Short mmCIF file of C-alpha atoms in Angstrom, two decimals:
data_model
loop_
_atom_site.label_atom_id
_atom_site.label_comp_id
_atom_site.label_asym_id
_atom_site.label_seq_id
_atom_site.Cartn_x
_atom_site.Cartn_y
_atom_site.Cartn_z
CA MET A 374 9.92 240.90 50.95
CA THR A 375 10.48 238.83 54.25
CA PHE A 376 13.08 239.33 57.08
CA ALA A 377 15.30 236.58 55.65
CA ASP A 378 15.11 238.46 52.30
CA ASP A 379 16.15 241.78 53.59
CA THR A 380 19.00 240.04 55.75
CA ALA A 381 20.37 238.22 53.01
CA ILE A 382 24.14 238.76 52.28
CA GLU A 383 26.69 238.09 49.43
CA PRO A 384 30.42 237.12 49.96
CA ARG A 385 33.27 239.47 48.69
CA THR A 386 36.11 237.69 50.31
CA ASP A 387 36.26 234.97 52.76
CA HIS A 388 35.94 237.39 55.89
CA SER A 389 34.13 240.43 53.89
CA TRP A 390 30.22 240.20 53.00
CA SER A 391 27.96 242.70 51.31
CA THR A 392 25.31 243.41 54.08
CA PRO A 393 22.92 246.00 52.39
CA ILE A 394 20.46 247.91 54.73
CA ARG A 395 17.16 247.63 53.02
CA ASP A 396 14.53 250.04 52.92
CA GLY A 397 11.57 250.14 55.22
CA TRP A 398 13.66 248.83 58.50
CA ASP A 399 14.13 252.55 59.89
CA ILE A 400 13.03 254.82 62.71
CA GLY A 401 12.99 258.44 61.14
CA GLY A 402 15.45 257.48 57.98
CA ASN A 403 18.04 255.43 60.18
CA ALA A 404 17.79 251.63 60.26
CA ASN A 405 16.66 249.78 63.44
CA GLY A 406 19.57 248.74 65.60
CA GLY A 407 18.39 245.27 66.08
CA TYR A 408 17.97 245.04 62.14
CA LEU A 409 21.63 246.31 61.94
CA LEU A 410 22.88 243.76 64.06
CA ALA A 411 21.10 240.97 62.44
CA LEU A 412 22.75 241.85 59.26
CA ALA A 413 26.45 241.66 60.81
CA ALA A 414 25.31 238.41 62.48
CA ARG A 415 24.49 236.92 59.26
CA ALA A 416 28.11 237.39 58.24
CA MET A 417 29.38 236.15 61.54
CA GLN A 418 27.20 233.07 61.26
CA GLN A 419 28.70 232.16 57.98
CA VAL A 420 32.49 232.90 59.01
CA GLY A 421 32.24 231.07 62.46
CA GLN A 422 30.16 228.13 61.11
CA ARG A 423 27.98 228.35 64.21
CA PRO A 424 24.14 228.77 63.65
CA ASP A 425 23.29 230.76 66.96
CA PRO A 426 24.54 234.19 68.16
CA THR A 427 24.70 232.78 71.87
CA SER A 428 26.24 236.16 73.28
CA ILE A 429 26.63 239.26 71.15
CA THR A 430 27.18 242.80 71.85
CA ALA A 431 27.03 245.83 69.46
CA HIS A 432 28.32 249.30 70.01
CA TYR A 433 26.51 251.77 67.80
CA LEU A 434 29.01 254.36 65.95
CA ARG A 435 26.54 256.31 63.65
CA PRO A 436 23.24 256.10 62.09
CA GLY A 437 22.77 253.60 59.20
CA ALA A 438 20.74 254.79 56.21
CA ALA A 439 19.32 252.46 53.56
CA GLY A 440 21.96 251.63 51.01
CA GLU A 441 25.03 249.59 50.00
CA ALA A 442 26.78 248.26 52.97
CA ASN A 443 29.91 246.07 53.84
CA THR A 444 30.46 243.63 57.00
CA THR A 445 34.16 242.26 57.78
CA VAL A 446 34.32 239.75 60.22
CA SER A 447 37.32 238.51 62.16
CA LEU A 448 37.73 235.09 63.75
CA VAL A 449 38.98 235.36 67.55
CA LYS A 450 39.10 232.08 68.60
CA THR A 451 37.23 228.63 67.55
CA GLY A 452 36.49 226.12 70.44
CA ARG A 453 34.40 223.11 70.98
CA ARG A 454 31.43 224.68 71.49
CA PHE A 455 31.92 228.44 70.43
CA ALA A 456 33.29 230.59 67.76
CA THR A 457 33.87 234.00 68.86
CA MET A 458 33.97 236.89 66.22
CA ASN A 459 34.61 240.68 65.96
CA ALA A 460 32.77 242.55 63.05
CA THR A 461 32.32 245.80 61.77
CA LEU A 462 29.41 247.13 59.54
CA ALA A 463 30.47 249.92 57.32
CA ASP A 464 28.28 252.15 54.97
CA VAL A 465 29.00 252.63 51.41
CA ASP A 466 31.64 255.42 52.09
CA GLY A 467 33.68 252.78 54.29
CA ARG A 468 32.71 254.57 57.70
CA PRO A 469 31.98 251.98 60.73
CA VAL A 470 28.39 251.92 61.54
CA ILE A 471 28.20 248.94 64.28
CA GLN A 472 31.21 247.46 65.97
CA VAL A 473 30.06 243.93 67.09
CA LEU A 474 31.90 240.85 69.44
CA GLY A 475 29.66 237.61 69.33
CA ALA A 476 29.83 234.16 70.47
CA PHE A 477 28.13 231.72 68.16
CA SER A 478 27.16 228.14 69.05
CA ASP A 479 24.60 225.65 68.27
CA LEU A 480 21.66 225.69 70.13
CA GLY A 481 19.93 222.76 68.33
CA ALA A 482 22.02 220.20 70.67
CA PRO A 483 19.94 218.39 73.43
CA ASP A 484 20.11 220.28 76.91
CA ASP A 485 20.46 217.60 79.60
CA GLY A 486 21.62 220.33 82.14
CA PRO A 487 20.04 221.46 85.23
CA GLN A 488 17.31 224.19 84.75
CA ARG A 489 15.92 226.76 86.99
CA VAL A 490 13.88 229.44 85.87
CA ASP A 491 12.78 232.29 88.66
CA ALA A 492 10.70 234.35 86.27
CA ALA A 493 7.51 233.66 83.86
CA PRO A 494 6.13 235.17 80.92
CA PRO A 495 4.43 238.74 80.75
CA ASP A 496 0.49 237.97 81.67
CA LEU A 497 -0.57 239.66 78.29
CA PRO A 498 -3.93 239.59 76.69
CA ASP A 499 -4.64 237.83 73.56
CA PRO A 500 -2.95 239.25 70.30
CA ASP A 501 -6.18 240.44 69.02
CA ASP A 502 -6.93 242.19 72.32
CA CYS A 503 -3.67 244.25 72.27
CA ARG A 504 -3.04 247.27 70.18
CA ARG A 505 -1.41 246.60 66.57
CA VAL A 506 1.38 249.16 66.23
CA ALA A 507 1.62 250.17 62.25
CA ASN A 508 3.04 252.82 60.44
CA THR A 509 -0.16 253.35 58.81
CA ASP A 510 -1.91 254.48 61.80
CA GLY A 511 -0.42 258.08 60.62
CA GLY A 512 0.67 258.42 64.26
CA PHE A 513 4.07 257.91 66.29
CA ALA A 514 4.97 254.53 64.70
CA PRO A 515 8.05 254.44 62.33
CA PRO A 516 8.42 252.44 58.92
CA ILE A 517 9.84 249.57 60.40
CA MET A 518 6.50 248.70 62.20
CA ASP A 519 5.03 247.81 59.18
CA ARG A 520 7.90 245.07 58.27
CA ILE A 521 6.57 243.01 61.81
CA ASP A 522 3.65 242.15 63.74
CA LEU A 523 3.98 244.06 66.84
CA ARG A 524 0.93 244.13 69.66
CA LEU A 525 1.27 246.27 72.64
CA HIS A 526 -0.66 245.64 76.03
CA PRO A 527 -3.18 248.07 76.53
CA ASP A 528 -2.07 249.32 79.68
CA ASP A 529 1.34 250.08 77.73
CA ALA A 530 0.14 251.47 74.49
CA ARG A 531 -1.38 255.07 75.66
CA PHE A 532 1.60 256.94 75.62
CA PRO A 533 1.15 259.12 72.73
CA ASP A 534 -1.43 260.74 74.88
CA ALA A 535 -1.62 259.08 78.52
CA PRO A 536 1.41 257.41 79.31
CA SER A 537 1.30 254.78 82.13
CA GLY A 538 4.03 256.44 84.66
CA GLU A 539 5.81 253.05 84.44
CA ALA A 540 9.06 252.53 82.72
CA ARG A 541 7.51 249.37 80.82
CA VAL A 542 6.60 248.16 77.76
CA ARG A 543 4.75 244.54 77.12
CA GLY A 544 3.46 242.81 74.05
CA TRP A 545 3.50 240.22 71.35
CA PHE A 546 6.06 240.18 68.49
CA ARG A 547 6.09 237.96 65.28
CA LEU A 548 7.48 238.78 61.81
CA LEU A 549 4.70 239.00 58.92
CA ASP A 550 2.91 236.26 57.53
CA ASP A 551 4.36 233.82 60.26
CA GLU A 552 7.64 233.84 58.89
CA PRO A 553 9.57 231.48 61.00
CA ILE A 554 11.69 233.26 63.63
CA ASP A 555 15.50 232.33 63.81
CA THR A 556 17.88 233.10 66.48
CA ILE A 557 19.14 236.09 64.38
CA ALA A 558 15.72 237.34 64.09
CA LEU A 559 15.70 237.31 67.91
CA LEU A 560 18.13 240.20 67.58
CA LEU A 561 15.30 242.21 65.78
CA ALA A 562 12.98 241.33 68.35
CA VAL A 563 14.58 242.58 71.28
CA ASP A 564 14.89 246.21 69.74
CA ALA A 565 11.69 246.66 67.90
CA PHE A 566 9.45 247.80 70.54
CA PRO A 567 9.01 251.50 71.57
CA PRO A 568 11.05 252.62 74.24
CA THR A 569 10.09 252.31 77.78
CA ALA A 570 10.91 255.96 78.42
CA PHE A 571 7.65 256.85 76.50
CA ASN A 572 5.79 255.34 79.27
CA ALA A 573 7.98 257.08 82.10
CA LYS A 574 6.64 260.49 81.14
CA LEU A 575 10.19 261.72 80.06
CA PRO A 576 10.58 264.59 77.70
CA VAL A 577 11.83 262.71 74.90
CA ALA A 578 11.16 261.72 71.36
CA TRP A 579 13.53 258.99 71.02
CA VAL A 580 16.44 257.37 72.79
CA PRO A 581 19.25 256.45 70.50
CA THR A 582 21.38 253.34 71.24
CA VAL A 583 24.85 253.29 72.66
CA GLU A 584 25.21 249.72 73.23
CA LEU A 585 22.91 246.27 72.57
CA THR A 586 23.77 243.12 74.01
CA CYS A 587 21.35 239.95 73.36
CA HIS A 588 22.01 236.56 75.24
CA VAL A 589 20.29 234.10 72.88
CA ARG A 590 19.02 230.97 75.18
CA ALA A 591 17.01 228.85 73.22
CA ARG A 592 15.81 228.49 69.34
CA PRO A 593 12.15 229.86 69.60
CA ALA A 594 9.01 227.40 68.76
CA PRO A 595 6.76 228.75 65.92
CA GLY A 596 4.20 231.26 67.15
CA TRP A 597 4.41 234.62 68.91
CA LEU A 598 6.94 235.97 71.26
CA ARG A 599 6.18 237.16 74.29
CA CYS A 600 8.12 240.27 75.45
CA GLU A 601 8.60 242.64 78.45
CA PHE A 602 11.06 245.41 78.38
CA THR A 603 11.69 247.39 81.78
CA THR A 604 14.15 250.31 83.18
CA ARG A 605 14.88 251.01 86.48
CA PHE A 606 17.76 253.73 86.18
CA VAL A 607 17.57 257.12 84.38
CA THR A 608 21.03 258.81 85.39
CA GLY A 609 23.49 260.97 83.75
CA GLY A 610 21.98 261.32 80.48
CA PHE A 611 21.60 257.23 80.02
CA LEU A 612 19.08 254.78 80.76
CA GLU A 613 19.09 251.29 80.55
CA GLU A 614 16.36 248.62 79.13
CA ASP A 615 16.31 245.26 79.94
CA GLY A 616 14.15 242.84 78.15
CA VAL A 617 12.99 239.34 78.52
CA VAL A 618 11.53 237.25 75.35
CA TRP A 619 9.26 234.04 75.88
CA ASP A 620 8.39 231.70 72.98
CA SER A 621 4.79 230.31 72.57
CA THR A 622 5.65 227.41 74.56
CA GLY A 623 6.50 229.66 77.35
CA ARG A 624 10.29 229.02 77.36
CA LEU A 625 12.79 231.79 77.61
CA VAL A 626 14.55 232.19 74.67
CA ALA A 627 16.54 235.57 74.76
CA GLN A 628 17.39 238.21 77.29
CA SER A 629 18.84 241.81 76.12
CA ARG A 630 20.15 245.04 77.89
CA GLN A 631 20.17 248.19 75.99
CA LEU A 632 22.19 251.29 77.06
CA ALA A 633 20.37 254.50 75.58
CA LEU A 634 21.17 257.71 75.46
CA LEU A 635 18.84 260.68 76.68
CA PRO A 636 19.16 263.56 74.26
CA ARG A 637 19.91 266.83 76.03
CA GLY A 638 17.62 270.00 75.71
#
């Protein structure tokens, strides 16, 4: 099954969509946050009649297990460039799993505005020289890693035994069998990598997402995505994780910021 298949949705009413959570996109039995956001975004895409989630924020209210789910969408405003919507993805019992606010637009239009980029893609070895993360390794990797092709920089892939000490994770991302990556799949990419906390030598097994925001800057060209995630502050039981995603042409295509919880005890 492809990512497109596993984020396929069906209308129930004009503003309500069946968005089932498929098996295999989970971490310890709970669906990955980027995957849940992609499901909700598919429904928002239909209601707003705009293809690209330019700015989208999700608050995570409870874990999402595989099974039937429903997304309701409320159109806040439609303008010349943006359609802004609220959405709630709820489980089979009607309990909200994520609450989403997003502005959708069409990023396929020519961009003739000014350009300034004071950053560059991370320096990575070729994908074949990076560590493939797969659940079949029998180690730390959750089931979702068998749904994607994720390769970690060798210096950032030693955290099960020898974390680098720097709160940073870099690597390559693509969907299986070179499935094209649309702007909805970028929402998965920004939440697919192991937490930066693993390399920061913090005593945590995982860090649950409280809030995830993604800014989509462009539609990615075919090929690998080059990704980097960093954390600067771990305080008050929380950490932030900032992500930057570049496509195969070296163009910035997405940025993300995630607030995550450090479990107590």
